[in-house]
CSV table of C-alpha atoms in Angstrom, one decimal:
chain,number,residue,atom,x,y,z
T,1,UNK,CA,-45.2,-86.3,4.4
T,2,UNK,CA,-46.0,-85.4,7.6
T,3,UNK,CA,-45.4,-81.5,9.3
T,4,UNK,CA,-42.7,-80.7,11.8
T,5,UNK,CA,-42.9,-78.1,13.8
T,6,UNK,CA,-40.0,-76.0,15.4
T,7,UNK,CA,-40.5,-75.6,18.5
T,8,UNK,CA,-42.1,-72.1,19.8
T,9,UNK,CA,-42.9,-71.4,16.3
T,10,UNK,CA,-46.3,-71.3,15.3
T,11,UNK,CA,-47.0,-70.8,10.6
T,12,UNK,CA,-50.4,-70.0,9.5
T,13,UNK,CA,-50.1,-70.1,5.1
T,14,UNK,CA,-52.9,-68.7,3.5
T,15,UNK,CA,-53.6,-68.8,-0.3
T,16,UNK,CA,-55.7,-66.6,-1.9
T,17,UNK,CA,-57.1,-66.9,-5.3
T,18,UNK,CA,-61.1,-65.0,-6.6
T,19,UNK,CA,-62.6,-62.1,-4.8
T,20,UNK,CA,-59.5,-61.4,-2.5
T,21,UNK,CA,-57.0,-61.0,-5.0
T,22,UNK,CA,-59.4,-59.1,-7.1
T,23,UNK,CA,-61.6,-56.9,-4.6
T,24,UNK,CA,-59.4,-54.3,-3.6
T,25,UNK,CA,-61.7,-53.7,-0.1
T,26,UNK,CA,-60.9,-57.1,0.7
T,27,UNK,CA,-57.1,-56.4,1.1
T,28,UNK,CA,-57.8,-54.4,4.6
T,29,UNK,CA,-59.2,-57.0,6.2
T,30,UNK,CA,-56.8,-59.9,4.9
T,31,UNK,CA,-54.1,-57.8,6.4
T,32,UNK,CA,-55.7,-56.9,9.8
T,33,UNK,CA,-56.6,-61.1,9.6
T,34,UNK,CA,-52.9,-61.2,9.1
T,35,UNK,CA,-52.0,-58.8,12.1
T,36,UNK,CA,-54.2,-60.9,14.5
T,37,UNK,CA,-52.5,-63.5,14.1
T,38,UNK,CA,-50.0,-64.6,17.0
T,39,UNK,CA,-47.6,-66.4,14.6
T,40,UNK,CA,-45.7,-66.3,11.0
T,41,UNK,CA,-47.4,-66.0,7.9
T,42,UNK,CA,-46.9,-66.6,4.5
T,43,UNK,CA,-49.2,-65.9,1.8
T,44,UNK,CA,-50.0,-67.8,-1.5
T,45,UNK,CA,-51.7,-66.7,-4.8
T,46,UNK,CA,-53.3,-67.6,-7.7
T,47,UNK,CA,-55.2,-65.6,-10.2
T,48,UNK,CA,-56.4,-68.3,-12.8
T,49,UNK,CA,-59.1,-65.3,-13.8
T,50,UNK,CA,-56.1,-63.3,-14.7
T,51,UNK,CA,-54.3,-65.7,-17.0
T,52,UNK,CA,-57.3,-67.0,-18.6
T,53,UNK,CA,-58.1,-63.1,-19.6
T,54,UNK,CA,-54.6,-62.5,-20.6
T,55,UNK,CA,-54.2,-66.0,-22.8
T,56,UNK,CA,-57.7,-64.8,-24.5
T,57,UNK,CA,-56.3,-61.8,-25.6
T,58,UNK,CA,-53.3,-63.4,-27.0
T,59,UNK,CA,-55.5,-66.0,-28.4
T,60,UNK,CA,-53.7,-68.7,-26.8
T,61,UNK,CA,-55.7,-71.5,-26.5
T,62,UNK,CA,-56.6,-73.1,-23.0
T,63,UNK,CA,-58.3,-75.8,-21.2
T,64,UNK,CA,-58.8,-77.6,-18.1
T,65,UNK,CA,-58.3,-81.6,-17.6
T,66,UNK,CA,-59.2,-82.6,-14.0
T,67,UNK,CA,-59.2,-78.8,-12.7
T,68,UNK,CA,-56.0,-78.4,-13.8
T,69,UNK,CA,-55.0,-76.1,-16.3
T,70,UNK,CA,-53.4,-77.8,-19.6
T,71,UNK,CA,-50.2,-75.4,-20.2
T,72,UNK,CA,-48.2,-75.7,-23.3
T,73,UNK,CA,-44.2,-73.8,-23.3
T,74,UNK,CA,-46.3,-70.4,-24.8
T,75,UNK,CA,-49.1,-70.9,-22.5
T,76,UNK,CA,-46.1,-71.0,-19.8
T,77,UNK,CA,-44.6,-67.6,-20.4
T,78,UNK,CA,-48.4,-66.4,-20.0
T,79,UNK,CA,-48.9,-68.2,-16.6
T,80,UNK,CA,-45.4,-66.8,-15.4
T,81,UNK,CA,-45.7,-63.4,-16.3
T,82,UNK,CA,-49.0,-63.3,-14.8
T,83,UNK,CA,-48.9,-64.9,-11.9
T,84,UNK,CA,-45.2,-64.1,-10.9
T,85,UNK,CA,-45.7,-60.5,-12.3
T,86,UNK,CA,-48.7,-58.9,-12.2
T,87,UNK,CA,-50.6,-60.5,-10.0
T,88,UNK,CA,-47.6,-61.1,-7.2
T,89,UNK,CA,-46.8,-57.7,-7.2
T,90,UNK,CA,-50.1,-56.1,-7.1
T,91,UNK,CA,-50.9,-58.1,-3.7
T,92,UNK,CA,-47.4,-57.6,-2.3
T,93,UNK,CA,-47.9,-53.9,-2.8
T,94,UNK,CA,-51.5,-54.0,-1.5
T,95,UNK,CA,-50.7,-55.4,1.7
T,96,UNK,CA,-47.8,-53.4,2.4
T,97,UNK,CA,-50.1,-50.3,1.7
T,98,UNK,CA,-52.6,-51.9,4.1
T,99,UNK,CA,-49.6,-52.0,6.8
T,100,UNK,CA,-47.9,-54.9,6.5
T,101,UNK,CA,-44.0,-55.4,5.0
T,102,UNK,CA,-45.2,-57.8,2.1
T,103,UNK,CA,-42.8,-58.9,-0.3
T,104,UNK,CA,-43.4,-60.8,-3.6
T,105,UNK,CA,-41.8,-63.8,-4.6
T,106,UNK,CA,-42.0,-66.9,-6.9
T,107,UNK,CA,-41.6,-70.7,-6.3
T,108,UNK,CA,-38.6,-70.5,-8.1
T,109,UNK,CA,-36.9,-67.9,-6.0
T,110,UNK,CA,-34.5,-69.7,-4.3
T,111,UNK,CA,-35.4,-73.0,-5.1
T,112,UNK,CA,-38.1,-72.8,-3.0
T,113,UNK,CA,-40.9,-75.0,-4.8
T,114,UNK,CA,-39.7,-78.1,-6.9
T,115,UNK,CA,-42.4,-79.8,-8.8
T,116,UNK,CA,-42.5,-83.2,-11.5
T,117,UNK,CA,-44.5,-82.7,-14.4
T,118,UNK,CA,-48.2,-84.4,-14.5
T,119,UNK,CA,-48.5,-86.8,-18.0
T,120,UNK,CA,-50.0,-85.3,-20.9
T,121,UNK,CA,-50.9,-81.8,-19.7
T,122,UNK,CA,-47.5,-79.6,-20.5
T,123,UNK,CA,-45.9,-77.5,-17.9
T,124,UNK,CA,-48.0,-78.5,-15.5
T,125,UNK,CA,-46.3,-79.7,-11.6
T,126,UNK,CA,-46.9,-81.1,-8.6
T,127,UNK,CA,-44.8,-79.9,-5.5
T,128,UNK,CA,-42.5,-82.3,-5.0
T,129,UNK,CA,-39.8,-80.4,-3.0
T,130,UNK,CA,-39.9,-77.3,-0.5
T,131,UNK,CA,-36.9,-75.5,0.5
T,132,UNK,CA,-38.3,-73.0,3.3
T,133,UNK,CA,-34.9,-70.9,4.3
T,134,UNK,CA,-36.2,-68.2,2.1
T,135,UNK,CA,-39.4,-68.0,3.8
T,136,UNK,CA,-37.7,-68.0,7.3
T,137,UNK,CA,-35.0,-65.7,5.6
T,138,UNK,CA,-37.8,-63.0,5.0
T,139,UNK,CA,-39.6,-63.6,8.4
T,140,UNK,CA,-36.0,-63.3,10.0
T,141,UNK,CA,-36.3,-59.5,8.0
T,142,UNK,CA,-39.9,-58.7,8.8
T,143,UNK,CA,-41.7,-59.2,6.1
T,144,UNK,CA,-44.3,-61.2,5.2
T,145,UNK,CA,-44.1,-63.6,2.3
T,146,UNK,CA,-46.1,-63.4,-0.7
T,147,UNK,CA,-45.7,-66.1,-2.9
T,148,UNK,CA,-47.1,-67.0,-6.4
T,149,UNK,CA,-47.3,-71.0,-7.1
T,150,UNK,CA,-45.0,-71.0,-10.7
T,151,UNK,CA,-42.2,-73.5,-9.7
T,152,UNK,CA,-39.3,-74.9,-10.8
T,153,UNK,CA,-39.6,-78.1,-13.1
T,154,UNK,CA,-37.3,-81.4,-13.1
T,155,UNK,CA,-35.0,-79.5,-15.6
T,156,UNK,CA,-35.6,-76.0,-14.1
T,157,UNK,CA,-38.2,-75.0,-16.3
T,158,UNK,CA,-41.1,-72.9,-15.2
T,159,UNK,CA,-44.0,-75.2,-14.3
T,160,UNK,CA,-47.8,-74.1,-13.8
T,161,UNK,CA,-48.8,-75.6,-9.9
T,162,UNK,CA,-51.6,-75.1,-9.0
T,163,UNK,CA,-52.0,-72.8,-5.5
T,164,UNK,CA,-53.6,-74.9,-3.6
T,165,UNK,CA,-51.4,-78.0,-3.6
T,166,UNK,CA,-48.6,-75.0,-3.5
T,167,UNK,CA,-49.9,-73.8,0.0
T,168,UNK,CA,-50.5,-77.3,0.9
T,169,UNK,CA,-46.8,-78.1,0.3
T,170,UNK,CA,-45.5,-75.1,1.4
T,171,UNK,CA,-47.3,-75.4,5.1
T,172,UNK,CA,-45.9,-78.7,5.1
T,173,UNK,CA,-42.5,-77.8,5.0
T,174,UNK,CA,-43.1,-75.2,7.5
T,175,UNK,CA,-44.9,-77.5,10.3
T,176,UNK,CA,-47.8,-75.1,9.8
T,177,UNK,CA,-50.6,-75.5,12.5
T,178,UNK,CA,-53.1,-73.5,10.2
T,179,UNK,CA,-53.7,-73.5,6.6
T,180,UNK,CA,-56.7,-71.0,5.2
T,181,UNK,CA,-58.1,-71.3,1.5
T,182,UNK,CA,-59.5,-68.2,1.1
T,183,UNK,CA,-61.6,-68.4,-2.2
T,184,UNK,CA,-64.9,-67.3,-4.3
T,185,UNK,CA,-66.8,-69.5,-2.3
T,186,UNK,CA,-67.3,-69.0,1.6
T,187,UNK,CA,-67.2,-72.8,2.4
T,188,UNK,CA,-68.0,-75.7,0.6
T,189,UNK,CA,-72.0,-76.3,0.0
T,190,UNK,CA,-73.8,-79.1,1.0
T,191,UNK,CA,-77.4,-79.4,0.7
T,192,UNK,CA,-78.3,-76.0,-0.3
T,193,UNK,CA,-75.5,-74.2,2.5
T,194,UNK,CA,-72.3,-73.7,4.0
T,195,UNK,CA,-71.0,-76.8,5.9
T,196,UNK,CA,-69.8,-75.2,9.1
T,197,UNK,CA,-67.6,-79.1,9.2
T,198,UNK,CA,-67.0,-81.5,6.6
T,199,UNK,CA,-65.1,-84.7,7.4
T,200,UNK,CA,-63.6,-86.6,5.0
T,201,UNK,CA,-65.9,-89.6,4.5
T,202,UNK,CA,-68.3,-87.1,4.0
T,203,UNK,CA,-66.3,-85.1,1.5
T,204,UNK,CA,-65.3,-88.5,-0.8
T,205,UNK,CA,-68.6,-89.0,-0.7
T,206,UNK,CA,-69.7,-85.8,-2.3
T,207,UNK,CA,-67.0,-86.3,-4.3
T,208,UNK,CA,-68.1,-89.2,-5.7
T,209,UNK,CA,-72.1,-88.1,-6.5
T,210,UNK,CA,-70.7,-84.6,-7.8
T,211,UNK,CA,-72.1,-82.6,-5.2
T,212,UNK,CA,-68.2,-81.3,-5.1
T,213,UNK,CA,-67.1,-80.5,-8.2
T,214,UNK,CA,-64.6,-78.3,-10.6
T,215,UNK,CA,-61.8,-77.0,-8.9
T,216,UNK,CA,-63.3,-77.2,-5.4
T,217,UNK,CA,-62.4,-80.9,-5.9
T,218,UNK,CA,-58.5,-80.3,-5.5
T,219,UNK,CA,-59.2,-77.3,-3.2
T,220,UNK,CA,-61.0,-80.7,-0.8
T,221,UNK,CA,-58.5,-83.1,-1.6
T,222,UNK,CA,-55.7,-81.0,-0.6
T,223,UNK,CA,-57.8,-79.8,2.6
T,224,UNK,CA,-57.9,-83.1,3.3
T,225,UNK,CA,-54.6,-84.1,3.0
T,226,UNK,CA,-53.1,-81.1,4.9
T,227,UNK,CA,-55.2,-82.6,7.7
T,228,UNK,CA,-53.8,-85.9,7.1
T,229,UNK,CA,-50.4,-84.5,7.5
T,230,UNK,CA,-51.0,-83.2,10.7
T,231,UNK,CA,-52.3,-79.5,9.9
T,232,UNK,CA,-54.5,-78.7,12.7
T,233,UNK,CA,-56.6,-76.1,11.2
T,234,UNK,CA,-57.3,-76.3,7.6
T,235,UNK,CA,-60.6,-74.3,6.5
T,236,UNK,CA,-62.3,-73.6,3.4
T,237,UNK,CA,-63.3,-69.8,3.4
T,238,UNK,CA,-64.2,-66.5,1.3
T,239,UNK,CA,-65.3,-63.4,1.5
T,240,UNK,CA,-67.9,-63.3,4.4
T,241,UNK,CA,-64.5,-64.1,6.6
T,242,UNK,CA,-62.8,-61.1,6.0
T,243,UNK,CA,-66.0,-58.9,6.8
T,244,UNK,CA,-66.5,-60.9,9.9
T,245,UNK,CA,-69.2,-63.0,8.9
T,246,UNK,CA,-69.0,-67.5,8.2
T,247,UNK,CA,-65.4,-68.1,9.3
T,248,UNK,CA,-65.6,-71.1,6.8
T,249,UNK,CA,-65.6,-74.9,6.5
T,250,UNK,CA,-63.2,-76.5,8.5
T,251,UNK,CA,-62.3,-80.2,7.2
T,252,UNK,CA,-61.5,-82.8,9.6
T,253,UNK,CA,-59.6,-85.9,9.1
T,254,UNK,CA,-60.8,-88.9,11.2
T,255,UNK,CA,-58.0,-88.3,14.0
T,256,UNK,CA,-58.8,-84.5,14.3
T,257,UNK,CA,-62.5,-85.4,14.6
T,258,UNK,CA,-62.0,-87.4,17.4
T,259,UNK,CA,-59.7,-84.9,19.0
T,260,UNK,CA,-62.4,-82.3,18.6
T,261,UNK,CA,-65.3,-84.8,20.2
């Protein structure tokens, strides 16, 4: 899928998941980040630290298979209560308090987030299906969006996406010109330091050897599709970007490299 863009309209989606959702003096800065910017935004969460606390107190068991987080029907309710509760709520308050009209909401709100269910790891999805209209219909109000990646499943049941492939999805659907991971990391490491650019033969490549690893391989391969789809801007970033320091990695796709030479 490739993005679309309305004409005159110009999306940023961030998604925010480690320090930002849980440093409250970062929540300042994402929304004067926010204010800066000459467009429509929508926001997108996760908060796997959260669940993974909350499942340890309940002593529900959990464990990751390709970064992804196996997620039985109990480990489900967890996820959803988290991540559509707690955590959507807190940001959605904290951003209005910083002075922006933030309001929470799910992937499954409106049917905005459809996903199919990934073999052999539970309720976990991948985004098959935005439906934007409640985005625009909150943009159309004022607010900003603040959405938290659970999504509906093939038979409606909750399903545990994971944030960045919801942001990726979600710009998509909006003909987004700029999509901003904004992590625990300030860019993706190479060699002992930020890469200020990464193109996409270089990041299979580290890939491949393991120099990219974990989680920050889907946080890549996602970058790298977004780009593929025709995002312009897609950056890997963290906290030194909110307090005006690295503004991140930015990965480039072969045709954006040559449009930047």
């Amino acid at each position: 899928m490739t993005v679309s863009r309305p004409q005159g309209e110009v999306v940023r989606v961030y998604k925010i998941g480690g320090p930002a959702l849980e440093d409250p003096g970062l929540v300042a800065p994402l929304a004067d980040e926010i204010r800066a910017f000459a467009g429509r935004v929508v926001v997108v969460h996760g908060g796997g630290r959260h669940v993974e606390r909350m499942l340890g107190a309940l002593s529900i068991e959990s464990c990751f298979v390709g970064g992804r987080r196996a997620t039985s029907p109990a480990a489900m309710e967890v996820v959803e209560m988290v991540l559509s509760g707690t955590v959507n709520k807190a940001l959605a308050s904290a951003l209005t308090r910083a002075g922006l009209r933030a309001v929470g909401v799910s992937g499954r709100d409106g049917g905005l987030v459809g996903a199919r269910l990934e073999a052999g790891l539970g309720r976990v999805g991948v985004p098959e299906g935005v439906d934007p209209r409640l985005l625009r219909g909150l943009w159309a109000a004022g607010f900003v969006p603040v959405v938290s990646p659970v999504a509906d499943g093939p038979s409606g049941e909750s399903t545990n996406v994971n944030a960045d492939e919801a942001a990726l999805g979600i710009a998509t659907a909006l003909g987004a010109a700029s999509l901003i991971y904004l992590s625990d990391v300030d860019g993706v490491r190479v060699d002992g330091r930020d890469a200020e650019r990464l193109s996409s033969a270089d990041a299979e490549r580290f890939i491949l050897d393991g120099s990219i690893s974990g989680e920050m391989v889907l946080k890549v391969r996602a970058a790298l599709d977004a780009g593929r789809a025709g995002i312009d801007e897609v950056v890997i970033a963290g906290r030194a970007r909110l307090m005006g320091g690295f503004l991140g990695t930015r990965l480039e796709t072969p045709a954006r490299a040559e449009v930047g030479a």
